[in-house]
XYZ file of C-alpha atoms in Angstrom:
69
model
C -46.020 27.121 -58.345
C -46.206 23.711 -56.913
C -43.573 21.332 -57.226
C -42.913 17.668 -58.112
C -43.338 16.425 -54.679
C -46.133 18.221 -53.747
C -48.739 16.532 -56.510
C -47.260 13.325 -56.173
C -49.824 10.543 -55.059
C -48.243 7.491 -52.939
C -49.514 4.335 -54.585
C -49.103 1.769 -51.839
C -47.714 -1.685 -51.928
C -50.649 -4.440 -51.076
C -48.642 -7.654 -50.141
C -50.747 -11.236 -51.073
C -51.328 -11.911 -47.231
C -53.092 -8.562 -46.990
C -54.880 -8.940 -50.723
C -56.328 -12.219 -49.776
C -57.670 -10.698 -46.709
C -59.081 -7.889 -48.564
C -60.867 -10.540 -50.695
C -61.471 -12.955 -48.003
C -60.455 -15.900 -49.320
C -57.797 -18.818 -48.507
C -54.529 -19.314 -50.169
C -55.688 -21.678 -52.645
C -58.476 -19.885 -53.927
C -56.259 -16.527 -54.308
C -53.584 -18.417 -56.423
C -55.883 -20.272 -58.549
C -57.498 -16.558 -59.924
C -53.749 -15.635 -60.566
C -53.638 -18.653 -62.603
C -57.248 -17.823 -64.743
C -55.890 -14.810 -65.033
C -58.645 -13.095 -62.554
C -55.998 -11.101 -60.699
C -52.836 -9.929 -62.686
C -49.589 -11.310 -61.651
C -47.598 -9.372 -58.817
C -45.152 -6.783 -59.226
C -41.754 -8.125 -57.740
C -39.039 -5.865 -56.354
C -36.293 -8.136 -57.432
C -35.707 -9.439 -54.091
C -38.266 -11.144 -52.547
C -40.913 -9.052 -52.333
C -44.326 -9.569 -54.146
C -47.014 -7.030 -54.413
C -49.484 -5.325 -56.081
C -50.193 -1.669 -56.321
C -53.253 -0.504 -54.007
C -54.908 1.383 -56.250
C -55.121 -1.755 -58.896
C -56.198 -3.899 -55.470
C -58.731 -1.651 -55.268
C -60.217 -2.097 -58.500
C -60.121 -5.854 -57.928
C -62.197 -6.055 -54.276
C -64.615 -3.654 -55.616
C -65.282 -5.723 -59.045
C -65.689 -8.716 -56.775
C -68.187 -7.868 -54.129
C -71.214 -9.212 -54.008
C -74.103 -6.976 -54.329
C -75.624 -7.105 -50.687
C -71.403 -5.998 -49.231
């Protein structure tokens, strides 16, 4: 019988540095698709932190490549 822990999947934390570098693009650019509503707002820990979950990050980069990437 497997437990809890063993079939639970780690879905990371992608900060906005490391999500614009995933999409390649400047500061600017990556805020202003927040703002169309291209990318979802971040998750916030209640602190300071801001991120998104990888797997949703994921989703994103892939449905933004271009088709010769």
């Amino acid at each position: 019988m497997m437990s809890a822990a063993q079939n639970l999947e780690i879905d990371y934390r992608i900060t906005p540095k490391e999500f614009m570098e995933l999409l390649k693009c400047k500061k600017t650019k990556f805020y202003k698709r927040i703002q169309l509503g291209e990318i979802e707002k971040p998750h916030t820990d209640g602190k300071r932190t801001t991120f998104w979950y990888a797997s949703y990050v994921k989703r994103v980069v892939e449905s933004l490549k271009t088709p010769d990437e």
